[in-house]
Coordinates of C-alpha atoms in Angstrom, one line a residue:
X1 CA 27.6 -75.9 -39.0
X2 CA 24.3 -74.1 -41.3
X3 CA 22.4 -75.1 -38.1
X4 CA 24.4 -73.9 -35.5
X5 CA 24.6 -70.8 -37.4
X6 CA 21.2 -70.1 -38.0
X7 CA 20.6 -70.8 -34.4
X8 CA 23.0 -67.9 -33.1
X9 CA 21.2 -65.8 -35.9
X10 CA 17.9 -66.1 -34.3
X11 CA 19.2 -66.0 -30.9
X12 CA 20.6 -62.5 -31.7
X13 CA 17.1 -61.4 -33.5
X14 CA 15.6 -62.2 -30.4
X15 CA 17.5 -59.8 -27.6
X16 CA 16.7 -56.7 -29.3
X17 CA 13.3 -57.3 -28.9
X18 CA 13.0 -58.5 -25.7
X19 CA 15.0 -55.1 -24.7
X20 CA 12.6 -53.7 -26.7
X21 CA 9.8 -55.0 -24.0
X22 CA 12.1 -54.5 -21.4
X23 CA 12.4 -50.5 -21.7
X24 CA 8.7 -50.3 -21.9
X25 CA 7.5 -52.5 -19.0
X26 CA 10.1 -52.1 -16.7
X27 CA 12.4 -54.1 -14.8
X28 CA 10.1 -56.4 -13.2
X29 CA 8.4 -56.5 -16.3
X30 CA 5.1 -54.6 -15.4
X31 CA 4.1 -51.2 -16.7
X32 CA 4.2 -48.3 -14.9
X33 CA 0.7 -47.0 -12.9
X34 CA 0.2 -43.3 -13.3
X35 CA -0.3 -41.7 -9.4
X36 CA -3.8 -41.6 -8.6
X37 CA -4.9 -38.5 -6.8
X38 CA -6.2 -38.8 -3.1
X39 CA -9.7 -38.9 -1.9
X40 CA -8.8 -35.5 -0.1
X41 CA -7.8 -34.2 -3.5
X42 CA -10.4 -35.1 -5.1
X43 CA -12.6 -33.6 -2.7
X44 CA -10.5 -30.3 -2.6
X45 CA -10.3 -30.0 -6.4
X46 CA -15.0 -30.1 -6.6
X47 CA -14.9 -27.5 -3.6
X48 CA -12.3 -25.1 -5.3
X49 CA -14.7 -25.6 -9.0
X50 CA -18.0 -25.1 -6.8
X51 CA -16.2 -21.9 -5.8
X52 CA -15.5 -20.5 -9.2
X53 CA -18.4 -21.1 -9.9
X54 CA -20.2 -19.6 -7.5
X55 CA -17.6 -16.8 -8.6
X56 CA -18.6 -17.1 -11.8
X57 CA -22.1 -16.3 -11.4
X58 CA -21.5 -13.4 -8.6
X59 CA -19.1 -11.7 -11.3
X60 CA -21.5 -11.9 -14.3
X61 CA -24.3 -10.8 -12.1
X62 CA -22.1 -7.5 -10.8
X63 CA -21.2 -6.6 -14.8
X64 CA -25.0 -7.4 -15.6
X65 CA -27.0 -5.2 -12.9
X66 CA -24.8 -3.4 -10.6
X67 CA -22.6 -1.4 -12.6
X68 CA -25.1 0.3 -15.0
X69 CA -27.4 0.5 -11.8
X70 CA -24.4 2.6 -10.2
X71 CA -23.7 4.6 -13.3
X72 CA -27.4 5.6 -13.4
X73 CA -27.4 6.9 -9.6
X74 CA -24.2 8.4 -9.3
X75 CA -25.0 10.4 -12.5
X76 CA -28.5 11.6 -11.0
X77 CA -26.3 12.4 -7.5
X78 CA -23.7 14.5 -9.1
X79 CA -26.4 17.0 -11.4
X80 CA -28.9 16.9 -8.3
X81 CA -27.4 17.0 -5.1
X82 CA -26.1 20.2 -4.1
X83 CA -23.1 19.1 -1.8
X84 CA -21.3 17.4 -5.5
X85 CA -21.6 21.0 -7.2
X86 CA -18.5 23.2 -7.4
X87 CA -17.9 25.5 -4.9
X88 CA -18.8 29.3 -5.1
X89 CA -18.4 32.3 -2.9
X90 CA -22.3 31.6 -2.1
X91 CA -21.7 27.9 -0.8
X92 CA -18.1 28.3 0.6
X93 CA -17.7 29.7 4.1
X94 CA -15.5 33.1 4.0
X95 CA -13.7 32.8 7.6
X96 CA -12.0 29.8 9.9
X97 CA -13.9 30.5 13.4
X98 CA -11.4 29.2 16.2
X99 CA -13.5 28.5 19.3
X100 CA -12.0 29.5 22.7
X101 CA -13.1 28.2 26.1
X102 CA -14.1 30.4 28.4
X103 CA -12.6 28.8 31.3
X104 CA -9.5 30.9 32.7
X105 CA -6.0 28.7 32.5
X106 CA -2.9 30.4 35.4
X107 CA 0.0 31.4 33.9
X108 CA 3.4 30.8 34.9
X109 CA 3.4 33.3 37.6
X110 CA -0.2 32.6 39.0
X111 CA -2.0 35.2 37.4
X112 CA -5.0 34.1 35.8
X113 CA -6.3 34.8 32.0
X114 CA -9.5 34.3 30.1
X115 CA -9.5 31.7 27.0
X116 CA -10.1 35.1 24.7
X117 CA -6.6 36.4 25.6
X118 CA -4.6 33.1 25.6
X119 CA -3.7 34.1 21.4
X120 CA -2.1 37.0 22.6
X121 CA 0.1 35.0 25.6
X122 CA 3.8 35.0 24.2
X123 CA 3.8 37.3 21.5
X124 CA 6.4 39.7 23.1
X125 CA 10.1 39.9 22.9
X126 CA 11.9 38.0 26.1
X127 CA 9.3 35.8 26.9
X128 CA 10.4 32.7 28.5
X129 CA 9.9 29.8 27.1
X130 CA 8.4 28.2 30.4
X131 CA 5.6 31.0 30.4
X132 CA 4.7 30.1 26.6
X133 CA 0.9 29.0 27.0
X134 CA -0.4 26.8 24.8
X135 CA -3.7 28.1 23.1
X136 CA -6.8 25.9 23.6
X137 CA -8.7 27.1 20.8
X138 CA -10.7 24.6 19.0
X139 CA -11.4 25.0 15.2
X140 CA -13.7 22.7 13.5
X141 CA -13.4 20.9 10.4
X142 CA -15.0 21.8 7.2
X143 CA -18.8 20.3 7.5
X144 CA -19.3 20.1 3.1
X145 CA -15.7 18.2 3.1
X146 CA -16.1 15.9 5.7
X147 CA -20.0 14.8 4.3
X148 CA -18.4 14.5 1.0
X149 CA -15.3 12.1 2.5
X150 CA -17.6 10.1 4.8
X151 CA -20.0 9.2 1.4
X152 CA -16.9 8.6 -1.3
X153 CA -15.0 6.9 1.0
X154 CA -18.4 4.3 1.7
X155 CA -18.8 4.1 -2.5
X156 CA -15.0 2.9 -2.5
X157 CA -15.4 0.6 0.0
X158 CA -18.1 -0.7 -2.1
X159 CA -16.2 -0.6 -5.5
X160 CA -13.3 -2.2 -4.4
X161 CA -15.3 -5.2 -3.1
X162 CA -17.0 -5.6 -6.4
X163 CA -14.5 -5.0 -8.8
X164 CA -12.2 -7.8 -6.9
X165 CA -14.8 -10.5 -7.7
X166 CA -14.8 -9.5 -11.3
X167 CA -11.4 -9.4 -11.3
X168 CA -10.8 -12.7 -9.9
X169 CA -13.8 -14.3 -11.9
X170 CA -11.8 -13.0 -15.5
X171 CA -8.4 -14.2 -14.2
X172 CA -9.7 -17.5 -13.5
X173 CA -11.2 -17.9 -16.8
X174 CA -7.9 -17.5 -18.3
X175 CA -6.3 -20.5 -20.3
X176 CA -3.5 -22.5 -20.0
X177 CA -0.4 -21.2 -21.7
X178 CA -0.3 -22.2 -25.3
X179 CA 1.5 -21.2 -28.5
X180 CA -0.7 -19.7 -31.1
X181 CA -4.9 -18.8 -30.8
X182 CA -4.3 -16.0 -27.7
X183 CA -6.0 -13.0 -28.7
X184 CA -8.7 -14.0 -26.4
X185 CA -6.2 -14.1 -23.8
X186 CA -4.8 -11.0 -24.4
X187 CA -8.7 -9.3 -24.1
X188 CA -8.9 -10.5 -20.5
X189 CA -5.2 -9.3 -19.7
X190 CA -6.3 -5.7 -20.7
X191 CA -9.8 -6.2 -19.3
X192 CA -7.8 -7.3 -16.0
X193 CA -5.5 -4.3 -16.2
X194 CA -8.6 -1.8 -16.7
X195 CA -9.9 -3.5 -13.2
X196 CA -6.5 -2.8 -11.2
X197 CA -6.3 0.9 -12.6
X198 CA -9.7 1.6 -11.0
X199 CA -8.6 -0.4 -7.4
X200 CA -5.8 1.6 -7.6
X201 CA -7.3 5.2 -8.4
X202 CA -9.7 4.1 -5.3
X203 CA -6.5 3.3 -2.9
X204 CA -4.8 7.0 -4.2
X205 CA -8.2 8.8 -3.1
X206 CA -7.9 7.0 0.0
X207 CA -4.5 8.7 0.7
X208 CA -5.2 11.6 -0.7
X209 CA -7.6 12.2 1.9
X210 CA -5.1 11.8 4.7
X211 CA -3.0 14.4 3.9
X212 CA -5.7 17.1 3.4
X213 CA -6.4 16.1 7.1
X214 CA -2.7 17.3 7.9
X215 CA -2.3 19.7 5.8
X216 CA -5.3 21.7 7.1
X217 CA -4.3 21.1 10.6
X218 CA -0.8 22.8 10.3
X219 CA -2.5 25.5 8.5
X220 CA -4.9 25.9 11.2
X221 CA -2.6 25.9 14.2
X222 CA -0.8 28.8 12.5
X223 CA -4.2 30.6 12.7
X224 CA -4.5 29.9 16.2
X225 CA -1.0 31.4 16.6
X226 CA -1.1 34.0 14.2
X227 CA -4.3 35.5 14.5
X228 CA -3.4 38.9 12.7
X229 CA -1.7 37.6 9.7
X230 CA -5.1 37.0 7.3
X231 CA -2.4 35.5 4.5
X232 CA -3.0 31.5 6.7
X233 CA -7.0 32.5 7.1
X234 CA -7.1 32.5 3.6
X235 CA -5.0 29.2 3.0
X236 CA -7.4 27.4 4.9
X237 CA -10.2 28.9 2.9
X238 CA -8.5 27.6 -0.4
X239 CA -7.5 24.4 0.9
X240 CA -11.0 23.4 1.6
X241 CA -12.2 24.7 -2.1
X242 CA -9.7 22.4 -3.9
X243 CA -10.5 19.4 -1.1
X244 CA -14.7 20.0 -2.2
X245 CA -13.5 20.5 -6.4
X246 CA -10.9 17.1 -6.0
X247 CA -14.0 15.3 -4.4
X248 CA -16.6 16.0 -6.9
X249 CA -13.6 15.0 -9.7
X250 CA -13.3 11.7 -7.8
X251 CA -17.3 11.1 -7.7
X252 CA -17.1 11.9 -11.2
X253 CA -14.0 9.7 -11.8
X254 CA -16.0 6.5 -9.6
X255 CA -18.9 6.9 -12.0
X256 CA -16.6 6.9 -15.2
X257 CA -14.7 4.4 -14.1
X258 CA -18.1 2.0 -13.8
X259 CA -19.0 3.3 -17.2
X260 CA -15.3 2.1 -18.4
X261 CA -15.6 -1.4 -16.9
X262 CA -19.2 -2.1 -18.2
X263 CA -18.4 -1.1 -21.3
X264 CA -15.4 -3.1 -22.0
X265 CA -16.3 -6.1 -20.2
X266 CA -20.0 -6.6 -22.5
X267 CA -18.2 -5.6 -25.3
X268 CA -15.5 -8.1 -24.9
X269 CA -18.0 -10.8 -22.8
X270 CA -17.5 -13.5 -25.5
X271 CA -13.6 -13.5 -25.6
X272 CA -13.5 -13.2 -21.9
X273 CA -15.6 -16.6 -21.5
X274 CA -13.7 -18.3 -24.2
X275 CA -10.5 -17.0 -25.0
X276 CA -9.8 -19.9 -27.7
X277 CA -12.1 -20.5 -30.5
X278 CA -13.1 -24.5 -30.7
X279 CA -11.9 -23.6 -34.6
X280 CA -8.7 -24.6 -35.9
X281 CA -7.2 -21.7 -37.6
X282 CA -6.2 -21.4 -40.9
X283 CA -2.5 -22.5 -42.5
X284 CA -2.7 -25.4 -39.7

């Protein structure tokens, strides 16, 4: 009896731990094999790092050399060149000149009348609507708006491309999510925000410059049509002065926005490159 006893003792020690072995080999006894990535992983994963790194080093050189070297000349542009200086009664023209042809254009009945007279075509009570004559006048746009457009809208161009590989290079720099030790993280957050604030006062110029385009054009065709009333002459005048003021704000805005970005990006270069500190930190 004491022997058979201790034998179903020991047989019962035993199972656990062969459970025990069980649970952490598997069924068949073997331990599990972590998935191995592909050779096309592998290669995909060193051609995405070459490319942030190539990032990398485009981004840094951008913050480095091209934004002060942008600051510097847009600043000498605005204080020198005379089409970024505020418009005056000296530099702004005082009428909108409407161009006529001089080729003559039949009328409904098939009487014939010079360009010169086609403003004053319709103007009296009972005309017909079929012998309404469309004027052919052709008024030109404003020469100081249009050099001023064509140049900001070539700096955008340029800014956006820029700022989107400094933008990318900070957001790819940022850590994984952990708890604790993210201040870092939260200096390339802002830094990132500060990037989309100046694409996005780029894109609002952009439209902005649409609608002046259409603005001025209704204005204009109700000069064509309204010759007498000087009141629309005038609106076109003072469309064009706030178009010239709102483009030398947004040359000024471009260079203060480059300022903005070199600043706080070498200020904050060192928490931008490595959010966490290798440095445990205290009360852990």
């Amino acid at each position: 009896h004491l022997s058979l006893a201790a034998f179903d003792v020991g047989s019962l020690s035993k199972e656990p731990l062969s459970r025990g072995r069980m649970s952490k080999s598997g069924k068949d006894g073997k331990r599990p094999v972590k998935p191995t990535e592909t050779e096309a992983a592998v290669r995909l994963k060193k051609e995405v790092g070459d490319l942030k790194t190539r990032i990398a080093g485009e981004a840094q050189k951008i913050v480095h050399e091209f934004f002060p070297a942008k600051v510097i000349e847009l600043t000498k542009m605005i204080e020198e060149d005379p089409l970024w200086q505020y418009p005056d009664e000296k530099n702004c023209p005082n009428e909108v000149i409407a161009e006529e042809p001089s080729k003559k254009r039949k009328l409904a009945g098939g009487e014939e009348t010079p360009g010169s007279a086609l403003k004053k075509v319709g103007g009296g009570m009972g005309t017909k609507v079929e012998d309404l004559l469309k004027s052919e006048a052709v008024c030109e746009v404003n020469d100081f708006v249009v050099s001023q457009q064509n140049l900001l809208k070539k700096e955008i161009q340029i800014c956006l491309s820029h700022v989107t590989k400094v933008k990318i290079w900070i957001q790819l720099n940022i850590p994984k999510v952990e708890d604790g030790n993210n201040f870092g993280v939260s200096v390339q957050e802002e830094t990132v925000n500060e990037l989309s604030r100046a694409e996005d006062t780029s894109f609002a110029l952009l439209d902005s410059m649409n609608k002046y385009f259409m603005t001025r054009a209704k204005l204009v065709s109700r000069v064509v049509k309204y010759p007498g009333l000087r009141d629309y002459t005038v609106s076109v005048q003072e469309i064009d002065r706030k178009e010239r003021i709102n483009m030398s704000l947004s040359l000024n805005d471009l260079r203060n926005n480059y300022a903005i970005m070199y600043d706080t990006i070498t200020k904050n270069l060192e928490k931008i490159n490595n959010p966490r500190s290798q440095q445990s930190l205290p009360f852990t």
